[in-house]
């Protein structure tokens, strides 16, 4: 501890050793017990040990970087909390397991922190991680371990493990002409919330419906029950929409060598909840539906004639590419123009 | 592709889309086949799928950040290559699995890159990852997936999965008074190499023995066969030395509630190979042996009377704490003063 202890409000990570900071965080990662059902050995050794009951492990990794994936202070005045960043880091990783039809078993977290980061912000991040796991319903999952380091910008890398419980993963490559194209969760809300954050409409003046859109951007709620249900129902292909409906749809279409044709009436229906943002910003909400990704909804294809599992609604159909149409995304037969998010494109 | 293609020498990641950059990297991650023996489903979907043959998975995560864990250009003129960073990222993660007595099955890699990063540097990083996996002998391991994003500084997060092949993990908490304290691999060499990099001795003027020390810093070689051998031989506790012999020893001692007493003659022996650096820098090599960590050697304890497994040599003994001595590290009975690396301490 420092010789002249700072007040709790201004205590920064520079004043603590790595082990002191870890000692503050680890107790907050316990989810009502020492660790989740799948974690056999939690933090404290060189690696954690997690159950992989069917002898296989799903694994994915994602990183959020300050000023790229979030701003500490947005144009409209909203200050991103550690809780927001922790929640979002957990949510987007849990979504990757959901998109394979699996259930998450554990997260490991690597935090890079500038020395001036308030300790409270980091503690809040730990609380956001565990809150997302609990509230999104990842019941067997816990934070099994982690790593702390220093950098010039805040960066949060999370790796997630998951299980298929004996089933087959639902890949992007299995869609067939004639399948139903369906969506679980929302699309466009996180992008509408981002537009509000980037606007000059002060956060304090936002109405409840507008704040709800901001919350989808800062604390997305991927539909975690939908992925395993889709797998059980025989989904032929699936992915989560993290970079935009059209951009991610093109990836699924390319992997499956098919055309995904979106129904304009269904797209229109998804714009309706976005009017609290589109009205005051004078924007076309359809660009958020087509190009916005961070709701982490699921895009899946199902054989024709089956009843869609709970949470899914049809938004189009799968068609064969032809002489005049390459694998990709169309809207009522016309090639979609909007693109989603690319980390390196201008 | 850009309208005015840059020469290959100056092509930066800003000129490529995320998928174009991934398309350049993924083929280089194939280790003589589509993927390693344990990888059931490699890159291209929302998550990878890796075999966990005994129904359990070891998992760890580590991040390297530019200007914290490496410098792109060191004081002595050495320019860190992408190959160095890729190698070290793989090596330190493989070491975490080794330290539990396990074998690595896969890596997933999250890269954060400033837009001005040369594409060649990133391709070289991919080559360094695969070279380390192959040359360090992690035969079943491969890069199962990854993630790319943008940031102000280069950051490489790697999560590693591993298997215990039915055995028990060797924890930090199992050392007992009377055990032998043993070391596999080297200690102090990476710290000596770091001191050379931070010196004003031009890299071009370094002799072969000095360059070898620099190489231990930039491309450490953890003894990957030693971890599983130690487990099979009945090691009671184990960890890898990533932050320094004394600092990491204290962690093992605290977890086991014991005193680790180091033999000064053995410590002295480890200083001998460091004279190519200590002589020209006028430094005491013992500080590197006690405080330097990045060789990623293994510190382990074994029951007295057993034959140490290949690669290990005794460096001391395990003793019970007493009224006048707390759990910790001593050298010939006197409390060790040197400390290793703390990410947040001054």
Short mmCIF file of C-alpha atoms in Angstrom, two decimals, chain A:
data_model
loop_
_atom_site.label_atom_id
_atom_site.label_comp_id
_atom_site.label_asym_id
_atom_site.label_seq_id
_atom_site.Cartn_x
_atom_site.Cartn_y
_atom_site.Cartn_z
CA UNK A 1 0.00 0.00 0.00
CA UNK A 2 1.20 3.56 -0.67
CA UNK A 3 2.73 5.53 2.19
CA UNK A 4 0.17 8.31 1.80
CA UNK A 5 -3.02 6.41 1.01
CA UNK A 6 -5.16 8.21 -1.49
CA UNK A 7 -8.88 8.49 -0.98
CA UNK A 8 -10.84 5.66 -2.47
CA UNK A 9 -12.24 8.00 -5.14
CA UNK A 10 -8.86 8.76 -6.66
CA UNK A 11 -6.93 5.57 -5.95
CA UNK A 12 -5.35 4.45 -9.22
CA UNK A 13 -3.88 1.14 -10.23
CA UNK A 14 -0.40 2.72 -10.11
CA UNK A 15 -0.68 2.77 -6.32
CA UNK A 16 -1.25 -0.98 -6.06
CA UNK A 17 0.93 -3.95 -6.88
CA UNK A 18 -0.37 -6.48 -9.36
CA UNK A 19 -1.15 -8.92 -6.56
CA UNK A 20 -2.93 -6.25 -4.50
CA UNK A 21 -5.13 -5.38 -7.45
CA UNK A 22 -5.84 -9.05 -8.15
CA UNK A 23 -6.76 -9.53 -4.50
CA UNK A 24 -9.41 -6.81 -4.89
CA UNK A 25 -10.82 -8.29 -8.09
CA UNK A 26 -10.89 -12.04 -7.56
CA UNK A 27 -13.46 -12.04 -4.72
CA UNK A 28 -15.83 -10.07 -6.97
CA UNK A 29 -15.62 -12.72 -9.68
CA UNK A 30 -17.09 -15.42 -7.46
CA UNK A 31 -20.63 -16.03 -8.69
CA UNK A 32 -22.34 -16.98 -5.48
CA UNK A 33 -19.77 -19.68 -4.86
CA UNK A 34 -16.07 -20.27 -5.32
CA UNK A 35 -16.56 -20.71 -9.06
CA UNK A 36 -18.99 -21.87 -11.72
CA UNK A 37 -20.11 -25.44 -12.13
CA UNK A 38 -17.64 -26.10 -14.95
CA UNK A 39 -14.55 -24.57 -13.33
CA UNK A 40 -12.53 -27.31 -11.66
CA UNK A 41 -9.62 -25.07 -10.67
CA UNK A 42 -9.99 -21.29 -10.63
CA UNK A 43 -7.54 -18.38 -10.40
CA UNK A 44 -4.23 -18.67 -8.54
CA UNK A 45 -2.13 -21.10 -10.57
CA UNK A 46 -0.42 -20.81 -13.95
CA UNK A 47 -3.58 -22.04 -15.70
CA UNK A 48 -7.17 -22.79 -14.74
CA UNK A 49 -8.86 -26.15 -15.29
CA UNK A 50 -12.34 -26.32 -16.81
CA UNK A 51 -14.65 -29.28 -17.42
CA UNK A 52 -15.13 -30.30 -21.06
CA UNK A 53 -17.75 -32.97 -20.48
CA UNK A 54 -17.98 -34.33 -24.04
CA UNK A 55 -14.22 -34.27 -24.64
CA UNK A 56 -14.29 -31.14 -26.80
CA UNK A 57 -13.96 -27.45 -26.07
CA UNK A 58 -15.27 -24.45 -27.98
CA UNK A 59 -12.82 -21.54 -27.79
CA UNK A 60 -12.97 -17.94 -28.97
CA UNK A 61 -11.20 -14.67 -28.13
CA UNK A 62 -12.16 -11.00 -28.46
CA UNK A 63 -10.55 -7.73 -27.46
CA UNK A 64 -12.09 -4.35 -26.69
CA UNK A 65 -9.79 -1.32 -26.94
CA UNK A 66 -10.41 2.16 -25.56
CA UNK A 67 -11.27 4.73 -28.27
CA UNK A 68 -11.82 1.94 -30.78
CA UNK A 69 -14.57 -0.18 -29.25
CA UNK A 70 -15.69 2.32 -26.62
CA UNK A 71 -14.94 5.88 -25.52
CA UNK A 72 -14.45 6.73 -21.86
CA UNK A 73 -16.44 9.87 -22.58
CA UNK A 74 -18.80 10.11 -25.54
CA UNK A 75 -19.75 13.21 -27.50
CA UNK A 76 -23.13 13.41 -25.75
CA UNK A 77 -21.47 13.35 -22.32
CA UNK A 78 -22.06 9.72 -21.38
CA UNK A 79 -19.14 8.30 -19.43
CA UNK A 80 -18.53 4.61 -20.08
CA UNK A 81 -18.34 2.75 -16.79
CA UNK A 82 -16.08 -0.16 -15.98
CA UNK A 83 -19.31 -2.10 -15.53
CA UNK A 84 -20.29 -1.36 -19.16
CA UNK A 85 -16.91 -2.56 -20.48
CA UNK A 86 -16.94 -5.69 -18.32
CA UNK A 87 -20.52 -6.49 -19.33
CA UNK A 88 -19.82 -5.99 -23.03
CA UNK A 89 -16.61 -8.02 -22.93
CA UNK A 90 -18.48 -10.93 -21.38
CA UNK A 91 -21.53 -10.54 -23.63
CA UNK A 92 -19.68 -10.54 -26.94
CA UNK A 93 -17.67 -13.59 -25.97
CA UNK A 94 -20.68 -15.49 -24.64
CA UNK A 95 -22.32 -14.67 -27.97
CA UNK A 96 -19.55 -16.41 -29.91
CA UNK A 97 -20.28 -19.67 -28.08
CA UNK A 98 -24.03 -19.13 -28.53
CA UNK A 99 -23.44 -18.75 -32.28
CA UNK A 100 -21.99 -22.28 -32.45
CA UNK A 101 -24.98 -23.68 -30.58
CA UNK A 102 -22.93 -24.15 -27.40
CA UNK A 103 -23.02 -23.08 -23.78
CA UNK A 104 -20.16 -21.13 -22.19
CA UNK A 105 -18.21 -22.83 -19.40
CA UNK A 106 -15.63 -20.19 -18.49
CA UNK A 107 -13.99 -16.88 -19.31
CA UNK A 108 -10.38 -15.84 -18.85
CA UNK A 109 -9.67 -12.12 -18.88
CA UNK A 110 -6.51 -10.18 -19.72
CA UNK A 111 -6.65 -6.53 -18.66
CA UNK A 112 -4.26 -3.88 -19.93
CA UNK A 113 -4.54 -0.71 -17.86
CA UNK A 114 -2.91 2.72 -17.94
CA UNK A 115 -1.40 3.51 -14.51
CA UNK A 116 -3.93 6.32 -14.02
CA UNK A 117 -6.94 4.00 -14.24
CA UNK A 118 -9.03 4.37 -11.07
CA UNK A 119 -9.11 1.17 -9.04
CA UNK A 120 -12.88 1.61 -8.68
CA UNK A 121 -13.24 1.52 -12.45
CA UNK A 122 -11.45 -1.85 -12.53
CA UNK A 123 -13.51 -3.24 -9.65
CA UNK A 124 -16.63 -2.08 -11.52
CA UNK A 125 -15.40 -3.93 -14.62
CA UNK A 126 -15.17 -7.15 -12.61
CA UNK A 127 -18.74 -6.58 -11.39
CA UNK A 128 -19.89 -6.03 -14.99
CA UNK A 129 -18.33 -9.31 -16.11
CA UNK A 130 -20.10 -11.31 -13.45
CA UNK A 131 -23.39 -9.43 -13.84
CA UNK A 132 -23.48 -10.21 -17.57
CA UNK A 133 -22.73 -13.88 -16.99
CA UNK A 134 -25.51 -14.10 -14.42
CA UNK A 135 -28.17 -11.91 -16.04
CA UNK A 136 -27.68 -13.30 -19.55
CA UNK A 137 -28.17 -16.79 -18.13
CA UNK A 138 -24.75 -18.39 -18.66
CA UNK A 139 -25.39 -20.46 -15.59
CA UNK A 140 -22.42 -22.83 -15.69
CA UNK A 141 -19.92 -20.13 -16.61
CA UNK A 142 -17.50 -18.23 -14.42
CA UNK A 143 -14.27 -16.26 -14.69
CA UNK A 144 -11.62 -18.95 -14.32
CA UNK A 145 -8.52 -16.78 -14.47
CA UNK A 146 -6.82 -13.73 -15.79
CA UNK A 147 -3.84 -11.55 -16.28
CA UNK A 148 -3.03 -7.90 -15.56
CA UNK A 149 -0.62 -5.59 -17.34
CA UNK A 150 0.14 -1.99 -18.07
CA UNK A 151 -0.37 -0.05 -21.30
CA UNK A 152 -1.16 3.40 -22.67
CA UNK A 153 -4.80 2.53 -23.38
CA UNK A 154 -7.35 0.30 -21.68
CA UNK A 155 -7.63 -3.04 -23.44
CA UNK A 156 -9.75 -5.99 -22.34
CA UNK A 157 -9.13 -9.38 -23.95
CA UNK A 158 -11.47 -12.19 -23.05
CA UNK A 159 -11.22 -15.80 -24.12
CA UNK A 160 -14.31 -17.93 -23.67
CA UNK A 161 -14.63 -21.70 -23.44
CA UNK A 162 -17.81 -23.59 -24.16
CA UNK A 163 -19.35 -26.99 -24.59
CA UNK A 164 -21.61 -28.51 -27.24
CA UNK A 165 -22.82 -31.17 -24.79
CA UNK A 166 -22.27 -33.93 -27.30
CA UNK A 167 -23.88 -32.25 -30.29
CA UNK A 168 -22.42 -30.88 -33.50
CA UNK A 169 -21.40 -27.27 -33.82
CA UNK A 170 -23.56 -25.20 -36.15
CA UNK A 171 -21.14 -23.74 -38.72
CA UNK A 172 -21.50 -20.89 -41.18
CA UNK A 173 -21.09 -23.26 -44.08
CA UNK A 174 -24.22 -25.43 -43.85
CA UNK A 175 -26.97 -23.24 -45.34
CA UNK A 176 -28.76 -24.75 -48.37
CA UNK A 177 -31.02 -23.25 -51.02
CA UNK A 178 -34.60 -23.52 -49.81
CA UNK A 179 -33.77 -22.99 -46.13
CA UNK A 180 -35.53 -20.38 -44.02
CA UNK A 181 -33.37 -17.44 -42.91
CA UNK A 182 -34.19 -16.44 -39.32
CA UNK A 183 -33.06 -14.00 -36.67
CA UNK A 184 -33.04 -14.20 -32.87
CA UNK A 185 -32.58 -11.13 -30.76
CA UNK A 186 -32.49 -7.58 -32.04
CA UNK A 187 -30.63 -5.81 -34.82
CA UNK A 188 -29.90 -2.10 -35.22
CA UNK A 189 -30.53 -1.08 -31.61
CA UNK A 190 -26.86 -0.95 -30.59
CA UNK A 191 -26.06 1.12 -33.69
CA UNK A 192 -28.90 3.52 -32.89
CA UNK A 193 -27.53 3.82 -29.36
CA UNK A 194 -24.06 4.50 -30.76
CA UNK A 195 -25.47 7.27 -32.94
CA UNK A 196 -27.05 8.85 -29.84
CA UNK A 197 -23.74 8.60 -27.95
CA UNK A 198 -21.96 10.26 -30.88
CA UNK A 199 -24.60 13.02 -31.18
CA UNK A 200 -24.80 16.38 -29.45
CA UNK A 201 -28.01 15.41 -27.66
CA UNK A 202 -26.98 15.49 -24.00
CA UNK A 203 -27.29 12.12 -22.30
CA UNK A 204 -29.24 13.78 -19.45
CA UNK A 205 -31.98 14.86 -21.83
CA UNK A 206 -32.59 11.40 -23.31
CA UNK A 207 -35.99 9.80 -22.82
CA UNK A 208 -36.31 6.26 -21.48
CA UNK A 209 -36.69 4.70 -24.94
CA UNK A 210 -33.54 6.48 -26.10
CA UNK A 211 -31.62 5.42 -23.03
CA UNK A 212 -32.66 1.85 -23.73
CA UNK A 213 -30.97 2.08 -27.14
CA UNK A 214 -27.79 3.44 -25.52
CA UNK A 215 -27.94 0.56 -23.09
CA UNK A 216 -28.04 -1.96 -25.95
CA UNK A 217 -24.79 -0.40 -27.22
CA UNK A 218 -23.11 -0.37 -23.80
CA UNK A 219 -24.60 -3.57 -22.34
CA UNK A 220 -25.79 -5.80 -25.18
CA UNK A 221 -28.02 -8.75 -24.37
CA UNK A 222 -27.29 -11.61 -26.78
CA UNK A 223 -30.08 -14.22 -26.74
CA UNK A 224 -28.06 -17.00 -25.09
CA UNK A 225 -30.83 -19.56 -24.98
CA UNK A 226 -31.42 -19.28 -28.74
CA UNK A 227 -28.14 -20.81 -29.91
CA UNK A 228 -28.52 -24.23 -28.26
CA UNK A 229 -32.23 -24.27 -29.19
CA UNK A 230 -31.36 -23.60 -32.83
CA UNK A 231 -28.84 -26.42 -32.82
CA UNK A 232 -31.37 -28.80 -31.27
CA UNK A 233 -33.95 -27.74 -33.87
CA UNK A 234 -31.61 -28.60 -36.73
CA UNK A 235 -30.26 -25.20 -37.77
CA UNK A 236 -28.14 -25.71 -40.88
CA UNK A 237 -25.92 -22.62 -40.39
CA UNK A 238 -25.55 -19.92 -37.76
CA UNK A 239 -23.44 -16.96 -36.70
CA UNK A 240 -23.81 -13.97 -34.44
CA UNK A 241 -24.27 -10.51 -35.94
CA UNK A 242 -21.32 -8.60 -34.56
CA UNK A 243 -20.32 -6.52 -37.59
CA UNK A 244 -23.72 -5.91 -39.26
CA UNK A 245 -26.54 -7.92 -40.80
CA UNK A 246 -25.35 -7.46 -44.38
CA UNK A 247 -21.62 -7.85 -43.68
CA UNK A 248 -22.04 -10.92 -41.48
CA UNK A 249 -24.74 -12.26 -43.79
CA UNK A 250 -22.26 -12.11 -46.66
CA UNK A 251 -19.80 -14.17 -44.62
CA UNK A 252 -22.39 -16.87 -43.98
CA UNK A 253 -23.46 -16.71 -47.63
CA UNK A 254 -19.87 -17.07 -48.82
CA UNK A 255 -19.12 -19.95 -46.45
CA UNK A 256 -22.27 -21.76 -47.65
CA UNK A 257 -22.08 -20.66 -51.32
CA UNK A 258 -25.66 -19.39 -51.19
CA UNK A 259 -27.63 -16.17 -51.49
CA UNK A 260 -29.42 -14.86 -48.40
CA UNK A 261 -32.48 -12.93 -49.50
CA UNK A 262 -33.87 -10.56 -46.86
CA UNK A 263 -37.58 -9.73 -46.67
CA UNK A 264 -38.00 -5.92 -46.76
CA UNK A 265 -41.15 -6.09 -44.64
CA UNK A 266 -39.26 -7.89 -41.88
CA UNK A 267 -36.39 -5.39 -42.12
CA UNK A 268 -38.93 -2.57 -41.90
CA UNK A 269 -40.37 -4.14 -38.77
CA UNK A 270 -36.93 -4.00 -37.11
CA UNK A 271 -36.67 -0.27 -37.81
CA UNK A 272 -39.77 0.48 -35.77
CA UNK A 273 -38.12 0.35 -32.36
CA UNK A 274 -35.40 2.68 -33.59
CA UNK A 275 -37.56 5.75 -34.14
CA UNK A 276 -36.68 7.30 -30.76
CA UNK A 277 -33.16 7.73 -32.19
CA UNK A 278 -33.84 8.14 -35.91
CA UNK A 279 -36.45 10.85 -35.36
CA UNK A 280 -34.29 13.22 -33.33
CA UNK A 281 -31.16 12.50 -35.36
CA UNK A 282 -32.94 12.68 -38.76
CA UNK A 283 -31.37 9.41 -39.81
CA UNK A 284 -32.70 6.49 -41.82
CA UNK A 285 -33.08 3.64 -39.31
CA UNK A 286 -32.71 1.08 -42.09
CA UNK A 287 -28.95 1.78 -42.21
CA UNK A 288 -28.73 0.68 -38.57
CA UNK A 289 -30.74 -2.47 -39.25
CA UNK A 290 -28.55 -3.39 -42.24
CA UNK A 291 -25.18 -2.13 -40.99
CA UNK A 292 -25.24 -2.18 -37.19
CA UNK A 293 -23.83 -5.18 -35.44
CA UNK A 294 -23.35 -4.99 -31.73
CA UNK A 295 -26.73 -6.27 -30.56
CA UNK A 296 -25.20 -9.75 -31.03
CA UNK A 297 -28.38 -11.28 -32.38
CA UNK A 298 -28.18 -14.66 -34.11
CA UNK A 299 -28.58 -15.18 -37.83
CA UNK A 300 -29.47 -18.79 -38.61
CA UNK A 301 -30.84 -20.95 -41.39
CA UNK A 302 -33.32 -23.79 -40.89
CA UNK A 303 -34.74 -26.45 -43.19
CA UNK A 304 -38.03 -25.35 -44.75
CA UNK A 305 -41.16 -26.61 -43.05
CA UNK A 306 -39.86 -26.92 -39.50
CA UNK A 307 -41.22 -24.86 -36.65
CA UNK A 308 -38.65 -22.20 -35.74
CA UNK A 309 -37.35 -22.53 -32.17
CA UNK A 310 -38.37 -20.00 -29.53
CA UNK A 311 -36.83 -16.60 -30.07
CA UNK A 312 -36.41 -16.86 -33.84
CA UNK A 313 -38.49 -15.15 -36.51
CA UNK A 314 -38.09 -15.60 -40.25
CA UNK A 315 -36.47 -12.65 -42.04
CA UNK A 316 -35.91 -14.17 -45.46
CA UNK A 317 -34.90 -17.21 -47.41
CA UNK A 318 -31.84 -19.01 -48.73
CA UNK A 319 -31.46 -19.22 -52.49
CA UNK A 320 -29.00 -20.75 -54.92
CA UNK A 321 -26.56 -18.38 -56.61
CA UNK A 322 -27.08 -18.08 -60.34
CA UNK A 323 -25.45 -16.82 -63.48
CA UNK A 324 -26.28 -13.25 -62.60
CA UNK A 325 -26.01 -13.42 -58.83
CA UNK A 326 -23.00 -14.40 -56.70
CA UNK A 327 -23.14 -15.73 -53.16
CA UNK A 328 -24.08 -12.76 -50.98
CA UNK A 329 -26.99 -10.86 -49.51
CA UNK A 330 -29.99 -9.54 -51.44
CA UNK A 331 -33.09 -7.64 -50.38
CA UNK A 332 -36.16 -8.82 -52.30
CA UNK A 333 -33.80 -10.06 -54.97
CA UNK A 334 -31.62 -6.93 -55.29
CA UNK A 335 -28.01 -7.00 -54.09
CA UNK A 336 -27.72 -5.24 -50.72
CA UNK A 337 -25.42 -2.22 -50.72
CA UNK A 338 -24.91 -1.43 -47.06
CA UNK A 339 -21.87 -2.71 -45.26
CA UNK A 340 -21.21 -3.20 -41.61
CA UNK A 341 -18.14 -2.63 -39.55
CA UNK A 342 -14.58 -3.37 -40.66
CA UNK A 343 -11.77 -2.73 -38.18
CA UNK A 344 -9.36 -1.55 -40.85
CA UNK A 345 -11.53 -0.19 -43.68
CA UNK A 346 -12.00 3.56 -43.92
#
